[in-house]
Coordinates of C-alpha atoms and ligand atoms in Angstrom, one line a residue:
M1 CA -6.1 31.0 -9.9
E2 CA -4.7 27.7 -11.4
A3 CA -4.4 25.1 -8.7
Q4 CA -0.8 24.3 -7.9
A5 CA 0.5 20.8 -8.7
V6 CA 1.2 20.3 -5.0
E7 CA -0.5 22.1 -2.2
R8 CA 0.0 21.7 1.6
E9 CA -3.3 21.7 3.4
G10 CA -4.9 21.0 6.8
G11 CA -6.4 17.6 6.8
M12 CA -8.5 15.6 9.3
N13 CA -8.0 16.4 13.0
G14 CA -5.4 19.0 12.2
L15 CA -3.1 16.5 10.5
E16 CA -1.3 18.0 7.5
K17 CA -1.6 16.6 4.0
L18 CA -0.2 17.3 0.5
V19 CA -2.7 17.4 -2.4
L20 CA -1.3 16.5 -5.8
R21 CA -3.1 17.5 -9.0
E22 CA -2.4 16.5 -12.5
G23 CA -4.6 16.5 -15.6
G24 CA -7.8 16.7 -13.6
W25 CA -6.7 13.8 -11.3
S26 CA -5.8 14.3 -7.7
A27 CA -4.1 12.4 -4.9
E28 CA -3.6 13.2 -1.2
V29 CA -0.9 12.1 1.2
Y30 CA -0.7 12.8 4.9
L31 CA 2.5 13.5 6.6
Y32 CA 1.2 11.2 9.3
G33 CA 2.3 7.8 8.2
G34 CA 3.4 9.0 4.7
H35 CA -0.1 7.8 4.0
V36 CA -1.8 8.2 0.7
T37 CA -5.5 8.5 1.6
S38 CA -7.1 9.5 -1.8
W39 CA -6.6 8.9 -5.5
K40 CA -9.4 10.6 -7.5
S41 CA -10.0 10.2 -11.3
S42 CA -10.5 13.2 -13.6
Q43 CA -14.3 12.5 -13.1
G44 CA -13.8 13.1 -9.4
E45 CA -14.3 9.5 -8.5
E46 CA -12.5 8.2 -5.4
L47 CA -10.6 5.0 -6.3
L48 CA -9.1 4.1 -2.9
F49 CA -11.2 2.8 -0.1
L50 CA -11.1 4.9 3.1
S51 CA -13.3 3.8 6.0
S52 CA -16.0 6.2 7.1
K53 CA -14.8 5.3 10.6
A54 CA -11.1 5.9 10.0
L55 CA -9.7 7.7 13.0
F56 CA -7.0 10.1 11.9
E57 CA -5.7 10.0 15.5
P58 CA -2.2 9.0 16.2
P59 CA -1.0 6.5 17.1
K60 CA -3.7 4.6 15.3
A61 CA -3.0 4.0 11.6
I62 CA -5.5 5.5 9.2
R63 CA -7.9 2.7 8.0
G64 CA -7.8 2.7 4.2
G65 CA -5.8 4.3 1.4
I66 CA -2.2 3.0 1.2
P67 CA -0.8 2.3 4.7
I68 CA 3.0 1.6 4.6
C69 CA 4.0 -1.5 6.5
F70 CA 7.6 -1.1 7.5
P71 CA 9.9 -2.4 9.1
Q72 CA 7.6 -5.5 9.4
F73 CA 4.6 -6.9 7.7
S74 CA 2.9 -8.9 10.3
N75 CA 0.6 -8.7 13.2
L76 CA 2.7 -11.2 15.1
G77 CA 5.9 -10.7 17.1
S78 CA 7.0 -7.9 19.3
Q79 CA 6.9 -5.0 17.0
Q80 CA 3.8 -2.9 16.5
G81 CA 1.5 -4.6 14.0
H82 CA 2.7 -3.9 10.5
G83 CA 5.6 -1.8 11.9
F84 CA 5.7 1.8 13.0
A85 CA 6.2 3.7 9.7
R86 CA 2.4 4.2 9.3
N87 CA 2.1 5.6 12.9
R88 CA 4.8 8.2 12.7
L89 CA 5.0 11.8 11.4
W90 CA 7.0 12.0 8.2
A91 CA 8.7 15.2 7.0
L92 CA 9.1 16.9 3.6
D93 CA 12.4 15.8 2.2
A94 CA 14.5 18.8 1.2
H95 CA 17.2 16.6 -0.2
P96 CA 15.5 13.7 -2.0
Q97 CA 18.7 12.8 -3.9
L98 CA 16.4 11.7 -6.8
D99 CA 15.9 13.5 -10.1
P100 CA 12.5 15.1 -10.8
P101 CA 10.2 12.9 -12.9
P102 CA 11.3 12.8 -16.6
N103 CA 8.0 14.1 -17.9
A104 CA 7.2 17.6 -16.6
T105 CA 3.6 16.6 -16.4
A106 CA 3.8 15.0 -13.0
A107 CA 3.0 16.3 -9.6
F108 CA 5.2 14.8 -6.9
V109 CA 6.2 15.1 -3.3
D110 CA 9.2 13.7 -1.5
L111 CA 8.9 12.6 2.2
I112 CA 11.4 11.2 4.6
L113 CA 11.0 9.1 7.8
S114 CA 13.9 9.5 10.2
P115 CA 14.2 6.9 12.9
S116 CA 14.1 7.8 16.5
P117 CA 17.5 9.1 17.5
S118 CA 17.3 8.0 21.1
P119 CA 17.9 4.4 22.1
S120 CA 15.3 4.8 24.8
H121 CA 12.5 5.3 22.2
D122 CA 10.2 2.4 21.7
D123 CA 10.8 2.2 18.0
F124 CA 14.6 2.0 18.6
K125 CA 14.0 -0.8 21.1
A126 CA 11.9 -2.7 18.6
Y127 CA 14.2 -1.9 15.7
P128 CA 17.6 -0.8 16.9
H129 CA 18.9 0.4 13.5
S130 CA 19.8 3.6 11.8
F131 CA 18.1 4.1 8.4
E132 CA 16.8 6.7 6.0
Y133 CA 13.5 5.9 4.4
R134 CA 12.6 8.2 1.5
L135 CA 9.2 8.1 -0.1
R136 CA 8.2 9.8 -3.4
V137 CA 4.5 10.0 -4.2
Q138 CA 3.9 11.0 -7.9
L139 CA 0.8 11.6 -9.9
G140 CA 1.5 11.3 -13.6
P141 CA -0.3 11.4 -16.9
A142 CA -3.7 9.7 -17.0
G143 CA -3.7 9.4 -13.2
L144 CA -0.7 7.0 -12.9
L145 CA 0.0 6.9 -9.2
T146 CA 3.6 5.9 -8.3
L147 CA 5.0 5.3 -4.8
T148 CA 8.7 4.9 -4.7
S149 CA 10.2 3.8 -1.3
R150 CA 14.0 3.9 -0.8
V151 CA 15.4 2.5 2.4
R152 CA 19.1 2.9 3.1
N153 CA 21.1 1.3 6.0
T154 CA 22.9 4.1 7.8
N155 CA 24.2 2.0 10.7
S156 CA 27.5 3.3 11.9
D157 CA 28.3 0.1 13.7
G158 CA 28.7 -1.9 10.5
K159 CA 25.6 -4.0 11.2
P160 CA 23.2 -5.1 8.5
F161 CA 19.5 -5.0 9.1
S162 CA 16.5 -6.8 7.6
F163 CA 12.9 -5.8 7.2
T164 CA 9.6 -6.9 5.6
F165 CA 7.4 -4.5 3.7
A166 CA 4.0 -3.9 2.1
Y167 CA 2.1 -1.1 0.4
H168 CA -1.2 -2.1 2.1
T169 CA -3.4 -0.7 -0.6
Y170 CA -7.2 -0.6 -0.1
F171 CA -9.0 -0.4 -3.5
S172 CA -12.6 0.9 -3.6
V173 CA -14.9 -1.6 -5.4
S174 CA -18.6 -1.6 -6.1
D175 CA -19.3 -5.1 -4.8
I176 CA -16.7 -7.6 -3.5
S177 CA -18.7 -10.5 -4.7
E178 CA -18.3 -9.2 -8.3
V179 CA -14.5 -8.7 -8.0
R180 CA -11.8 -10.8 -9.7
V181 CA -8.1 -10.6 -9.1
E182 CA -6.0 -11.9 -12.0
G183 CA -2.4 -12.6 -12.3
L184 CA -1.9 -14.8 -9.2
E185 CA -3.2 -18.1 -10.5
T186 CA -1.0 -21.2 -10.0
L187 CA 1.1 -19.4 -7.4
D188 CA 1.9 -20.7 -4.0
Y189 CA 0.5 -18.7 -1.1
L190 CA 0.6 -18.6 2.7
D191 CA -2.9 -18.6 4.2
N192 CA -3.1 -16.2 7.1
L193 CA -6.3 -17.9 8.1
Q194 CA -4.6 -21.3 8.5
D195 CA -1.4 -20.3 10.5
R196 CA 0.3 -19.3 7.3
S197 CA 0.2 -22.8 5.9
R198 CA 1.3 -23.1 2.3
F199 CA -1.1 -23.9 -0.6
T200 CA -1.2 -23.5 -4.3
E201 CA -3.8 -21.3 -6.0
Q202 CA -6.0 -23.6 -8.2
G203 CA -8.5 -21.0 -9.5
D204 CA -8.1 -19.1 -12.8
A205 CA -8.7 -15.9 -10.8
I206 CA -9.3 -15.0 -7.2
T207 CA -12.9 -14.3 -6.3
F208 CA -14.5 -13.7 -2.9
E209 CA -17.2 -15.6 -1.1
G210 CA -15.8 -15.0 2.5
E211 CA -12.8 -13.8 4.5
L212 CA -9.6 -14.1 2.5
D213 CA -6.2 -13.3 3.8
R214 CA -3.3 -14.7 1.7
I215 CA 0.3 -13.9 0.9
Y216 CA 1.0 -14.9 -2.7
L217 CA 4.7 -15.7 -3.2
E218 CA 6.9 -14.6 -6.1
A219 CA 4.0 -12.9 -7.8
P220 CA 4.3 -11.4 -11.2
R221 CA 5.1 -7.8 -11.8
K222 CA 1.5 -7.0 -12.9
I223 CA -1.8 -7.8 -11.1
A224 CA -5.2 -6.9 -12.3
I225 CA -8.3 -6.2 -10.1
L226 CA -11.5 -6.3 -12.0
D227 CA -14.6 -4.5 -10.8
H228 CA -17.4 -6.1 -12.9
E229 CA -20.1 -3.7 -12.0
K230 CA -18.1 -0.6 -12.8
N231 CA -16.6 -2.3 -15.8
R232 CA -13.1 -1.1 -14.8
T233 CA -9.8 -2.6 -13.8
F234 CA -7.1 -1.5 -11.5
L235 CA -3.6 -2.4 -12.7
V236 CA -0.9 -2.9 -10.0
V237 CA 2.7 -2.9 -11.3
K238 CA 5.3 -3.6 -8.7
D239 CA 9.1 -3.6 -8.6
G240 CA 11.4 -4.8 -5.8
L241 CA 8.3 -6.4 -4.2
P242 CA 8.1 -10.1 -5.0
D243 CA 5.0 -11.0 -3.0
A244 CA 1.4 -9.9 -3.1
V245 CA -1.1 -10.0 -0.2
V246 CA -4.9 -10.3 -0.9
W247 CA -7.3 -9.5 1.9
N248 CA -11.0 -9.0 2.5
P249 CA -12.1 -9.2 6.2
W250 CA -15.7 -10.2 5.3
D251 CA -18.5 -9.6 7.9
K252 CA -17.2 -11.1 11.1
K253 CA -13.8 -9.4 11.1
A254 CA -15.4 -6.2 9.8
K255 CA -17.6 -6.1 12.9
A256 CA -14.5 -6.7 15.1
M257 CA -12.7 -3.6 13.7
S258 CA -13.8 -0.4 15.5
D259 CA -12.4 1.8 12.7
F260 CA -14.2 -0.1 10.0
G261 CA -18.0 -0.1 9.1
D262 CA -19.8 -3.4 9.5
E263 CA -20.9 -3.4 5.9
E264 CA -17.8 -1.8 4.4
Y265 CA -16.1 -5.1 3.5
K266 CA -18.5 -5.2 0.5
H267 CA -16.8 -2.2 -1.0
M268 CA -13.1 -2.8 -0.6
V269 CA -10.3 -5.2 -1.4
C270 CA -6.7 -5.1 -0.4
V271 CA -4.1 -6.1 -3.0
E272 CA -0.7 -5.3 -1.5
A273 CA 2.6 -5.3 -3.2
A274 CA 5.0 -6.7 -0.6
A275 CA 8.3 -8.2 0.4
I276 CA 7.5 -10.8 3.0
E277 CA 8.7 -14.3 2.5
D278 CA 12.3 -13.3 1.9
P279 CA 13.0 -10.2 4.1
V280 CA 15.1 -7.5 2.6
T281 CA 18.6 -7.4 4.1
L282 CA 20.8 -4.3 3.7
K283 CA 24.5 -3.9 4.7
P284 CA 25.5 -0.4 5.8
T285 CA 25.2 2.1 3.0
E286 CA 23.2 -0.3 0.8
E287 CA 19.8 1.0 -0.4
W288 CA 16.6 -0.9 -1.4
T289 CA 13.9 0.5 -3.7
G290 CA 10.3 -0.7 -3.7
R291 CA 8.0 0.8 -6.4
L292 CA 4.3 0.6 -6.8
Q293 CA 2.4 1.9 -9.8
L294 CA -1.4 2.1 -9.9
S295 CA -3.4 2.9 -12.9
L296 CA -7.1 2.6 -14.0
V297 CA -7.7 0.6 -17.2
P298 CA -11.0 0.6 -19.0
N299 CA -11.7 -3.0 -19.7
T300 CA -13.7 -5.1 -22.0
H301 CA -15.3 -8.2 -20.6
V302 CA -15.2 -11.1 -23.0
G303 CA -17.5 -13.7 -21.6
G304 CA -16.8 -12.8 -18.0
S305 CA -13.1 -13.0 -18.3
L306 CA -11.0 -9.9 -18.8
D307 CA -9.3 -8.6 -21.9
V308 CA -7.2 -5.8 -20.4
P309 CA -5.1 -4.2 -23.2
N310 CA -1.4 -4.4 -22.3
A311 CA -2.2 -5.2 -18.7
L312 CA -1.0 -8.7 -17.9
Ligands
LIG401 O1 -2.9 -7.5 4.9 C1 -3.8 -8.3 5.6 C2 -3.6 -8.1 7.1 O2 -2.4 -8.6 7.5 C3 -4.8 -8.8 7.8 O3 -4.3 -10.0 8.4 C4 -5.4 -7.8 8.7 O4 -4.7 -7.8 10.0 C5 -5.0 -6.5 7.9 O5 -3.7 -6.7 7.5 C6 -5.2 -5.2 8.7 O6 -4.2 -5.1 9.7 P1 -4.2 -3.7 10.6 O7 -3.1 -3.8 11.5 O8 -4.1 -2.6 9.6 O9 -5.6 -3.7 11.2

């Protein structure tokens, strides 16, 4: 029997997931966290990093894939690190108020995160606002993976609210020391390893020789992640998300994370489309859209640099 474009299945630890299939590609998204945990090529190769020690146990966020950081991107401050959206159960959205994808060849699922109704709930205490957060995950032709977040202010008290946001994407790479991130050169960045002090990127690409944790500001729409050994490039295209976070924990921080293998830092890099420096502010009834598109581009290395057709 032909596999359906979207199937609901039992996932890890009894958590439910949706499996999207299109043109031999597949993607998986858990209702827990609205969390994409897998994006596989038509050759069955996993393109997202998922830690072998990921817990799949609420309230811990799943380590890997594409965690959603909302309503805050930060491990500082009162709210739960990186917000609560990734630690909550989302629901299928029966009324997405969004047209189906234009091309019929796309598998997609619409999810919704409703805030806690009761003021006594911890989330409400941390973020006392009424909102609708709708997420569409779509797998299109040639494996194009699109995440579209729409957040609407539904406060009845006339109050605006602000939030910061990131798609905290973990890419699977063959060897972090052979990875280049292109498109962020000459930008200013906030260095999370130096109290978010501001610097300017001097290199002609970002390469990795140790822990790196930076928020690049006003980043271009397209960012390329080159995996030299696999001779392939991930292309990140972002809309409504002005910033980009680049992170590798390296060895010391890897050992300090219980849900992350000591050596796993060698095989992952986070490049995160985000809105951090200037929080998004919505008046009642206003809606924000933040879109992430991931694709895999065969690349031709010309003398070590990258010539990615139509990428950057
Ligand atoms: O995106 C980089 C970062 O903010 C790092 O500072 C590190 O904390 C990482 O996120 C993981 O955070 P998490 O809360 O998922 O352990």
